[in-house]
Short mmCIF file of C-alpha atoms in Angstrom, two decimals:
data_model
loop_
_atom_site.label_atom_id
_atom_site.label_comp_id
_atom_site.label_asym_id
_atom_site.label_seq_id
_atom_site.Cartn_x
_atom_site.Cartn_y
_atom_site.Cartn_z
CA MET A 1 27.70 -2.13 -51.54
CA GLY A 2 27.23 -5.89 -51.81
CA GLY A 3 23.48 -5.61 -52.28
CA SER A 4 21.05 -7.26 -54.62
CA LYS A 5 18.89 -5.88 -57.37
CA ALA A 6 15.88 -5.69 -55.03
CA TYR A 7 17.88 -4.31 -52.09
CA PRO A 8 20.91 -2.52 -53.53
CA TYR A 9 22.09 -1.19 -50.16
CA GLY A 10 22.66 -4.72 -48.89
CA SER A 11 20.26 -4.72 -45.92
CA THR A 12 19.13 -7.97 -44.35
CA GLY A 13 15.54 -9.04 -43.84
CA ALA A 14 16.00 -9.01 -40.05
CA VAL A 15 17.17 -5.39 -39.95
CA ARG A 16 14.41 -4.30 -42.34
CA ALA A 17 11.89 -5.91 -40.00
CA HIS A 18 13.49 -4.04 -37.09
CA VAL A 19 13.05 -0.75 -38.93
CA LEU A 20 9.40 -1.43 -39.78
CA ALA A 21 8.58 -2.47 -36.21
CA ALA A 22 10.33 0.53 -34.67
CA LEU A 23 8.74 3.07 -37.00
CA GLY A 24 5.36 1.36 -36.62
CA VAL A 25 5.53 2.28 -32.92
CA LEU A 26 7.62 5.47 -32.85
CA LYS A 27 6.20 6.91 -36.11
CA VAL A 28 9.34 9.04 -36.69
CA ALA A 29 12.86 8.25 -35.50
CA SER A 30 16.52 8.52 -36.37
CA ALA A 31 18.63 5.54 -37.43
CA ASP A 32 20.49 5.71 -34.12
CA GLN A 33 17.25 5.54 -32.13
CA ILE A 34 16.06 2.58 -34.18
CA ARG A 35 19.35 0.80 -33.53
CA ARG A 36 19.29 1.42 -29.77
CA LEU A 37 15.67 0.29 -29.52
CA MET A 38 15.79 -2.77 -31.79
CA CYS A 39 19.36 -4.00 -32.23
CA PRO A 40 21.73 -2.38 -29.73
CA GLY A 41 24.27 -5.11 -30.42
CA HIS A 42 25.21 -3.48 -33.73
CA LYS A 43 28.32 -1.36 -33.33
CA ASP A 44 27.00 1.50 -35.53
CA ASN A 45 23.98 2.70 -37.49
CA LYS A 46 25.15 1.59 -40.91
CA ALA A 47 22.97 -1.52 -41.11
CA VAL A 48 19.89 0.46 -40.02
CA ARG A 49 20.57 3.28 -42.48
CA ASN A 50 20.95 0.79 -45.31
CA ALA A 51 17.67 -0.87 -44.35
CA CYS A 52 15.89 2.51 -44.35
CA LEU A 53 17.28 3.27 -47.81
CA ASP A 54 16.28 -0.12 -49.20
CA LEU A 55 12.76 0.23 -47.77
CA ALA A 56 12.53 3.70 -49.27
CA ARG A 57 13.21 2.26 -52.74
CA HIS A 58 10.12 0.08 -52.22
CA GLY A 59 8.00 3.02 -51.04
CA LEU A 60 7.78 1.90 -47.42
CA THR A 61 9.88 4.57 -45.66
CA VAL A 62 10.45 8.25 -46.24
CA SER A 63 12.77 10.92 -44.85
CA GLU A 64 11.38 14.44 -44.63
CA GLY A 65 13.88 16.25 -42.44
CA ASN A 66 16.46 16.11 -39.70
CA ALA A 67 16.40 16.19 -35.93
CA ARG A 68 17.87 19.18 -34.11
CA ASP A 69 21.08 17.24 -33.60
CA GLY A 70 21.43 16.85 -37.38
CA ASN A 71 20.46 13.17 -37.68
CA LYS A 72 18.14 12.26 -40.53
CA LEU A 73 14.64 11.31 -39.45
CA TRP A 74 12.71 8.45 -40.99
CA GLY A 75 9.00 7.68 -41.07
CA LEU A 76 6.60 5.29 -42.77
CA THR A 77 4.45 5.77 -45.81
CA PRO A 78 0.85 4.46 -45.76
CA LEU A 79 2.15 1.35 -47.53
CA GLY A 80 4.93 1.07 -44.93
CA LEU A 81 2.36 1.36 -42.15
CA ASP A 82 0.59 -1.71 -43.53
CA ALA A 83 3.93 -3.56 -43.66
CA ALA A 84 4.69 -2.56 -40.06
CA ALA A 85 1.30 -3.89 -38.97
CA GLU A 86 2.30 -7.27 -40.41
CA VAL A 87 5.61 -7.24 -38.50
CA LEU A 88 3.97 -6.19 -35.21
CA ALA A 89 1.01 -8.56 -35.74
CA ARG A 90 -1.45 -5.73 -35.13
CA PRO A 91 -4.57 -4.69 -36.98
CA VAL A 92 -3.98 -1.77 -39.29
CA SER A 93 -6.74 0.11 -37.47
CA GLU A 94 -4.57 0.16 -34.33
CA MET A 95 -1.46 1.49 -36.03
CA GLY A 96 -2.38 5.17 -35.96
CA GLY A 97 -1.09 7.68 -38.50
CA THR A 98 2.17 8.11 -40.37
CA ALA A 99 3.28 11.37 -38.67
CA ARG A 100 3.81 13.09 -42.02
CA GLY A 101 5.48 16.46 -41.69
CA ALA A 102 6.67 15.93 -38.11
CA ALA A 103 10.31 15.70 -39.19
CA ARG A 104 10.25 19.10 -40.90
CA SER A 105 10.42 20.89 -37.54
CA GLY A 106 12.92 18.49 -35.99
CA ALA A 107 10.18 16.67 -34.01
CA PRO A 108 11.58 17.57 -30.57
CA HIS A 109 8.68 16.06 -28.64
CA ALA A 110 8.70 12.87 -30.69
CA MET A 111 12.45 12.55 -30.08
CA ALA A 112 11.90 12.83 -26.31
CA VAL A 113 9.13 10.20 -26.44
CA ASN A 114 11.48 7.91 -28.40
CA GLU A 115 14.25 8.37 -25.83
CA THR A 116 11.79 7.58 -23.04
CA ILE A 117 10.69 4.35 -24.71
CA ILE A 118 14.31 3.37 -25.34
CA ALA A 119 15.26 4.10 -21.71
CA ILE A 120 12.37 2.02 -20.33
CA THR A 121 12.58 -0.90 -22.77
CA ARG A 122 16.38 -1.32 -22.83
CA THR A 123 16.35 -4.10 -25.42
CA PRO A 124 19.20 -6.50 -24.59
CA ALA A 125 21.79 -7.02 -27.28
CA GLU A 126 21.37 -10.30 -29.13
CA PRO A 127 24.27 -12.71 -28.60
CA THR A 128 26.50 -13.10 -31.61
CA ARG A 129 28.99 -15.78 -32.52
CA PRO A 130 32.54 -14.47 -31.84
CA VAL A 131 34.79 -14.25 -34.88
CA PRO A 132 38.30 -15.65 -34.21
CA ARG A 133 41.04 -13.18 -34.90
CA THR A 134 44.46 -14.50 -35.90
CA GLY A 135 47.67 -12.80 -34.98
CA VAL A 136 46.13 -10.81 -32.12
CA ALA A 137 47.24 -11.28 -28.55
CA PRO A 138 44.51 -11.96 -25.97
CA SER A 139 45.29 -8.66 -24.27
CA GLN A 140 44.61 -6.82 -27.52
CA GLU A 141 41.13 -8.28 -27.99
CA ALA A 142 38.21 -5.85 -27.77
CA PRO A 143 36.80 -5.66 -24.23
CA VAL A 144 33.57 -7.51 -23.57
CA SER A 145 30.67 -5.07 -23.16
CA VAL A 146 28.94 -5.19 -19.81
CA PRO A 147 25.14 -5.13 -20.05
CA GLY A 148 23.52 -2.09 -18.50
CA PRO A 149 20.45 -1.91 -16.25
CA ALA A 150 17.56 -4.15 -17.22
CA GLY A 151 14.41 -2.76 -18.77
CA MET A 152 10.84 -3.92 -19.14
CA GLY A 153 8.63 -4.65 -22.07
CA ALA A 154 9.56 -4.83 -25.75
CA VAL A 155 8.85 -2.71 -28.78
CA ALA A 156 5.59 -4.62 -29.33
CA SER A 157 4.52 -3.64 -25.78
CA TRP A 158 4.26 0.01 -26.80
CA SER A 159 1.76 2.22 -28.59
CA THR A 160 2.23 5.94 -29.21
CA GLU A 161 -0.08 8.87 -29.83
CA VAL A 162 -3.06 6.95 -28.46
CA ALA A 163 -6.33 8.90 -28.54
CA HIS A 164 -8.83 8.23 -25.74
CA VAL A 165 -12.32 9.45 -26.58
CA LEU A 166 -13.99 11.67 -23.99
CA SER A 167 -17.26 12.44 -25.74
CA GLY A 168 -18.86 12.93 -29.15
CA THR A 169 -18.43 11.02 -32.39
CA GLY A 170 -16.74 11.69 -35.68
CA ARG A 171 -14.88 14.95 -36.11
CA GLY A 172 -16.70 16.61 -33.25
CA ARG A 173 -15.49 14.16 -30.61
CA SER A 174 -13.31 15.26 -27.72
CA THR A 175 -10.21 13.20 -26.93
CA VAL A 176 -7.24 13.14 -24.61
CA GLN A 177 -4.11 11.93 -26.42
CA THR A 178 -1.47 9.91 -24.61
CA ASP A 179 2.14 10.12 -25.71
CA ALA A 180 2.81 6.41 -25.11
CA VAL A 181 1.13 3.38 -23.52
CA LEU A 182 3.07 0.42 -22.11
CA LEU A 183 1.58 -3.04 -21.53
CA ALA A 184 4.12 -5.05 -19.53
CA PRO A 185 2.29 -7.54 -17.26
CA ASP A 186 5.44 -9.65 -16.88
CA ALA A 187 7.06 -6.67 -15.12
CA GLY A 188 4.09 -6.14 -12.83
CA VAL A 189 2.74 -3.27 -14.95
CA PRO A 190 -0.39 -4.42 -16.81
CA VAL A 191 -0.87 -0.90 -18.18
CA LEU A 192 1.06 2.36 -17.83
CA LEU A 193 0.19 5.58 -19.61
CA VAL A 194 3.24 7.78 -20.23
CA GLU A 195 3.32 11.55 -20.69
CA VAL A 196 6.60 13.17 -21.74
CA ASP A 197 7.06 16.81 -20.73
CA ASN A 198 9.75 18.90 -22.48
CA CYS A 199 9.22 21.67 -19.91
CA THR A 200 8.08 24.11 -22.60
CA GLU A 201 4.42 24.58 -21.61
CA SER A 202 3.12 25.99 -18.35
CA PRO A 203 2.60 23.70 -15.33
CA GLU A 204 -1.07 24.73 -15.29
CA ARG A 205 -1.59 23.48 -18.83
CA LEU A 206 0.14 20.20 -18.08
CA ALA A 207 -1.88 19.69 -14.88
CA ALA A 208 -5.16 20.40 -16.67
CA LYS A 209 -4.58 17.36 -18.86
CA PHE A 210 -5.02 15.05 -15.88
CA ASP A 211 -8.49 16.42 -15.19
CA ARG A 212 -9.37 15.29 -18.71
CA TYR A 213 -7.83 11.91 -18.01
CA ARG A 214 -10.07 11.49 -14.97
CA ASP A 215 -13.09 12.44 -17.06
CA TYR A 216 -12.15 9.69 -19.51
CA PHE A 217 -11.56 7.10 -16.78
CA ARG A 218 -14.99 7.87 -15.31
CA ARG A 219 -16.74 7.05 -18.56
CA LYS A 220 -18.76 3.83 -18.66
CA ALA A 221 -19.29 1.28 -21.42
CA LYS A 222 -21.01 -2.08 -21.90
CA ASP A 223 -19.08 -5.32 -22.10
CA ALA A 224 -20.04 -8.36 -24.20
CA GLN A 225 -22.51 -9.49 -21.51
CA GLY A 226 -24.14 -6.07 -21.34
CA ARG A 227 -22.63 -5.20 -17.98
CA GLU A 228 -21.50 -1.64 -17.26
CA ILE A 229 -17.72 -1.33 -16.92
CA PRO A 230 -15.21 1.54 -17.13
CA ALA A 231 -14.61 2.50 -20.76
CA TRP A 232 -10.85 2.11 -20.41
CA ARG A 233 -11.35 -1.60 -19.64
CA THR A 234 -12.42 -2.11 -23.28
CA LEU A 235 -8.85 -1.17 -24.29
CA TYR A 236 -6.63 -2.30 -21.43
CA PRO A 237 -6.44 -5.13 -18.89
CA PRO A 238 -7.27 -4.57 -15.20
CA THR A 239 -4.47 -3.03 -13.18
CA GLY A 240 -4.86 -5.33 -10.17
CA ARG A 241 -5.06 -2.24 -7.93
CA GLU A 242 -7.82 0.04 -6.76
CA GLY A 243 -8.35 3.16 -8.81
CA HIS A 244 -7.77 4.29 -12.37
CA PRO A 245 -4.82 3.25 -14.58
CA PRO A 246 -1.49 4.79 -13.53
CA ILE A 247 0.11 7.65 -15.45
CA ALA A 248 3.85 8.33 -15.50
CA VAL A 249 5.11 11.83 -16.24
CA VAL A 250 8.65 11.86 -17.62
CA PHE A 251 10.18 15.33 -17.34
CA ASN A 252 12.81 16.09 -19.97
CA PRO A 253 14.71 19.18 -18.79
CA GLY A 254 17.10 19.24 -21.73
CA ILE A 255 19.83 21.87 -21.49
CA ARG A 256 17.57 24.84 -20.84
CA THR A 257 15.94 23.83 -17.52
CA GLY A 258 18.17 23.81 -14.47
CA GLU A 259 17.91 21.47 -11.50
CA GLN A 260 16.11 23.93 -9.23
CA ALA A 261 13.73 25.05 -11.97
CA LEU A 262 12.90 21.41 -12.70
CA LYS A 263 12.23 20.73 -9.01
CA ASN A 264 9.96 23.76 -8.79
CA ARG A 265 8.07 22.61 -11.87
CA MET A 266 7.52 19.12 -10.51
CA ASN A 267 6.31 20.48 -7.16
CA ARG A 268 3.95 22.88 -8.91
CA VAL A 269 2.40 20.12 -11.03
CA LEU A 270 2.10 17.94 -7.91
CA ASP A 271 0.16 20.65 -6.06
CA LEU A 272 -2.10 21.42 -9.02
CA THR A 273 -3.04 17.75 -9.45
CA ARG A 274 -3.59 16.97 -5.76
CA ASP A 275 -7.33 16.45 -6.22
CA VAL A 276 -6.63 13.95 -9.02
CA TRP A 277 -4.19 11.65 -7.23
CA SER A 278 -5.37 11.97 -3.60
CA GLY A 279 -7.50 9.28 -1.99
CA ARG A 280 -10.52 9.83 0.26
CA PHE A 281 -10.10 8.96 3.94
CA GLU A 282 -12.58 6.54 5.53
CA ASN A 283 -12.53 6.64 9.34
CA MET A 284 -13.03 3.19 10.88
CA GLY A 285 -12.39 4.25 14.48
CA SER A 286 -14.98 3.87 17.24
CA TYR A 287 -17.22 6.79 18.17
CA LEU A 288 -16.37 6.14 21.81
CA SER A 289 -12.63 6.48 21.18
CA ASP A 290 -10.52 9.52 20.38
CA ARG A 291 -8.18 7.36 18.31
CA ILE A 292 -8.49 7.91 14.54
CA ASP A 293 -8.02 4.81 12.41
CA GLY A 294 -9.05 4.13 8.83
CA TYR A 295 -7.86 3.87 5.25
CA GLN A 296 -7.68 5.77 1.98
CA LYS A 297 -10.12 4.99 -0.84
CA TYR A 298 -8.50 5.27 -4.27
CA GLU A 299 -11.45 4.21 -6.42
CA ASP A 300 -11.57 7.62 -8.15
CA ALA A 301 -7.87 8.48 -7.93
CA ILE A 302 -5.19 8.34 -10.64
CA PRO A 303 -1.85 6.90 -9.46
CA LEU A 304 0.49 9.65 -10.68
CA VAL A 305 4.24 8.98 -10.75
CA PHE A 306 7.04 11.36 -11.72
CA THR A 307 10.53 10.73 -13.05
CA THR A 308 13.05 12.43 -15.30
CA LEU A 309 14.54 11.26 -18.57
CA PRO A 310 18.14 11.48 -17.23
CA ARG A 311 17.19 9.28 -14.25
CA LEU A 312 15.64 6.68 -16.54
CA GLN A 313 18.63 6.69 -18.87
CA GLU A 314 21.09 6.34 -16.03
CA GLY A 315 19.39 3.89 -13.68
CA GLY A 316 16.79 2.09 -15.78
CA PRO A 317 13.07 1.64 -15.03
CA LEU A 318 13.52 -1.10 -12.44
CA GLU A 319 15.50 1.05 -10.02
CA GLU A 320 14.26 3.61 -7.51
CA VAL A 321 13.71 6.36 -10.06
CA TRP A 322 9.95 6.94 -9.56
CA TRP A 323 8.24 9.43 -7.25
CA ARG A 324 4.58 8.67 -6.50
CA CYS A 325 2.50 11.73 -5.75
CA GLY A 326 1.49 11.28 -2.12
CA HIS A 327 4.55 9.19 -1.19
CA ARG A 328 7.69 10.66 0.31
CA GLN A 329 10.65 8.99 -1.38
CA TRP A 330 12.00 7.62 -4.66
CA GLU A 331 10.83 4.04 -5.21
CA THR A 332 10.74 1.25 -7.73
CA LEU A 333 7.75 1.38 -10.04
CA THR A 334 5.92 -1.53 -8.39
CA ASP A 335 6.40 0.00 -4.92
CA ALA A 336 5.36 3.42 -6.18
CA LEU A 337 2.14 2.04 -7.65
CA ALA A 338 1.23 0.16 -4.46
CA ASN A 339 -1.25 1.64 -1.97
CA PRO A 340 0.15 0.96 1.52
CA ASP A 341 -2.74 2.76 3.22
CA ASP A 342 -5.72 1.27 1.38
CA ILE A 343 -8.48 -0.95 2.76
CA GLU A 344 -6.42 -4.14 2.43
CA ALA A 345 -3.66 -2.62 4.55
CA TRP A 346 -6.26 -1.55 7.12
CA ARG A 347 -7.74 -5.05 7.26
CA GLN A 348 -4.33 -6.55 7.90
CA ARG A 349 -3.62 -3.94 10.56
CA ASP A 350 -7.02 -4.49 12.21
CA GLU A 351 -6.50 -8.25 12.24
CA GLU A 352 -3.08 -7.83 13.84
CA GLN A 353 -4.52 -5.51 16.50
CA ARG A 354 -7.30 -8.00 17.24
CA ARG A 355 -4.75 -10.78 17.62
CA GLN A 356 -2.71 -8.67 20.01
CA ARG A 357 -5.80 -7.88 22.12
CA ASP A 358 -6.68 -11.58 22.34
CA GLU A 359 -3.14 -12.41 23.48
CA GLU A 360 -3.25 -9.63 26.08
CA ARG A 361 -6.53 -10.94 27.54
CA LYS A 362 -5.09 -14.45 27.63
CA ARG A 363 -2.02 -13.21 29.53
CA GLU A 364 -4.25 -11.37 32.02
CA ARG A 365 -6.27 -14.52 32.73
CA GLN A 366 -3.08 -16.48 33.27
CA GLN A 367 -1.73 -13.87 35.70
CA GLN A 368 -4.96 -13.94 37.74
CA THR A 369 -4.66 -17.69 38.36
CA GLN A 370 -0.90 -17.84 38.96
CA TRP A 371 -0.65 -16.88 42.71
CA PRO A 372 1.92 -18.74 44.89
CA GLY A 373 0.86 -22.25 45.77
CA TYR A 374 -2.08 -22.28 43.38
CA ASP A 375 -2.95 -25.77 42.16
CA PRO A 376 -6.24 -26.15 40.19
CA GLU A 377 -6.47 -29.91 40.89
CA LEU A 378 -5.92 -29.44 44.62
CA VAL A 379 -8.57 -26.71 44.78
CA THR A 380 -11.07 -28.93 42.97
CA ALA A 381 -10.36 -31.89 45.22
CA THR A 382 -10.77 -29.74 48.34
CA VAL A 383 -14.11 -28.42 47.16
CA VAL A 384 -15.38 -31.90 46.36
CA ALA A 385 -14.16 -33.44 49.67
CA THR A 386 -15.73 -30.79 51.95
CA PRO A 387 -18.55 -32.54 54.00
CA PRO A 388 -22.00 -30.95 54.14
CA GLY A 389 -22.93 -28.93 57.24
CA PRO A 390 -25.27 -30.22 60.06
CA PRO A 391 -29.03 -30.19 59.37
CA PRO A 392 -31.07 -27.39 60.96
CA ALA A 393 -32.80 -28.00 64.37
CA PRO A 394 -36.53 -29.10 64.41
CA CYS A 395 -39.37 -26.82 65.32
CA GLU A 396 -40.15 -26.99 69.08
CA ARG A 397 -43.87 -26.86 68.44
CA CYS A 398 -44.44 -29.26 65.52
CA GLY A 399 -41.13 -31.14 65.34
CA LEU A 400 -40.62 -30.51 61.61
CA SER A 401 -37.80 -28.57 59.99
CA ILE A 402 -37.38 -25.08 61.36
CA THR A 403 -36.96 -23.78 57.80
CA GLY A 404 -40.41 -24.94 56.71
CA THR A 405 -41.56 -27.10 53.84
CA PRO A 406 -38.90 -27.21 51.02
CA GLY A 407 -39.96 -25.29 47.92
CA HIS A 408 -42.55 -23.12 49.77
CA GLY A 409 -42.22 -19.41 50.34
CA TYR A 410 -43.45 -17.62 53.47
CA PRO A 411 -43.58 -13.91 52.63
CA TYR A 412 -46.03 -13.10 55.51
CA ALA A 413 -44.46 -15.21 58.25
CA PRO A 414 -43.21 -13.37 61.36
CA PRO A 415 -39.46 -12.98 61.79
CA GLU A 416 -37.41 -16.02 62.71
CA ASP A 417 -37.16 -16.73 66.42
CA GLY A 418 -34.78 -19.70 66.27
CA ARG A 419 -37.39 -22.06 67.80
CA HIS A 420 -40.38 -22.35 65.43
CA CYS A 421 -40.93 -22.98 61.73
CA PRO A 422 -42.64 -20.30 59.55
CA GLU A 423 -46.06 -21.98 59.80
CA CYS A 424 -45.93 -22.24 63.58
CA ARG A 425 -44.76 -18.64 63.90
CA THR A 426 -47.71 -17.57 61.75
CA ASP A 427 -50.15 -19.71 63.80
CA ILE A 428 -48.81 -18.43 67.12
CA SER A 429 -49.22 -14.85 65.95
CA ARG A 430 -52.88 -15.56 65.31
CA GLN A 431 -53.55 -17.19 68.77
CA PRO A 432 -56.12 -15.44 71.11
CA THR A 433 -54.48 -13.43 73.84
CA GLY A 434 -57.00 -14.27 76.63
CA LEU A 435 -56.14 -16.98 79.20
CA LEU A 436 -59.43 -18.83 78.71
CA LYS A 437 -59.08 -18.91 74.94
CA ALA A 438 -55.48 -19.99 75.19
CA LEU A 439 -56.42 -22.98 77.36
CA PHE A 440 -59.07 -24.27 74.96
CA THR A 441 -57.09 -23.71 71.75
CA ARG A 442 -55.43 -26.74 70.19
CA PRO A 443 -52.26 -26.57 68.11
CA PRO A 444 -52.78 -27.21 64.37
CA SER A 445 -52.26 -30.73 63.16
CA ARG A 446 -49.69 -31.44 60.40
CA SER A 447 -50.42 -34.05 57.85
#
């Protein structure tokens, strides 16, 4: 076999590291799954199988059964789990268990989780140096493989069988266990919790799990500065979006669930979880207007996205293979996780409406001043050049202005007669009516 005394099956250190890293994340997997996840450039599984056998001789790997398709399943021993922690550069406390006994039943759920991780990650094949072949015509050379759809993340971006504590401590604590967690900030997905559904349990039981997720997301904890934060923030980075971390449900219909049955199942789960993923509408319209305008608040909502394993395997995670509950079409993951009707969208819409109103008022003012022949400078010059009118006539009795003293009011003066000022009209009204008194009465003097 060309091996050494320590590794008689001839495996290389690189492939052994691939096996440890893959099993450290997947817990149990076939040689073919390890190859497709870690080194898809290898033409077959021989190098991976040899590495598993060599690691088994050192007590790091173990095979306890076969998958339902007949492939042998491999897992790690406790010693192998420590070695995998070294390869993945993770604390042993974050590695989880060894999944002992899972392979004895064929591990159908674990196989579906593995296929989901492989379909999302899509590790690119490492470039190799071509080996020149003598005596072979160029037309007979092996065709160059075309890379498939791109993926996101790497094997180190994943964790599986992650327990999130709801309440309690020790053995009495309540948890909600996530099939897989992806941390891929470079792909615009800081955190994504993944649930794989083999369509074997009832939709009601699957939907009930998301109520437990919301209970976990609502829990509070203290950060290093003593501030109260969501408990999930002690494990994962912020999502950059309003609301709880997103959860992706990957439906694996297999060969037993038809297309219509799968569609009915997805619609049923969507209806049962409506309270979990729906936002709360905030009306920002005026009380004096019948027009309704506002936004959705997602602070207590879980972004829930659906897809199927065949869609992921065919199109890859970067294509429009995700259906966000509450949206109405298949989208890319980043578009599906966006909230186009949240408060930021409303603010942008409100600002645009305010700008349009300002432009409309400006156009109205311009139309009011744009009549034929209108010239603002000419109008101003005409107003300035207009001479003042003639001064009023003097009072016939006292000779002063007929309008009275400037700045004085005459609320009790008799009505204007066109001849006398207010003071003279008042004085005349008080004159004696007899002829004798009229002859000896003098007019008032003005100083």
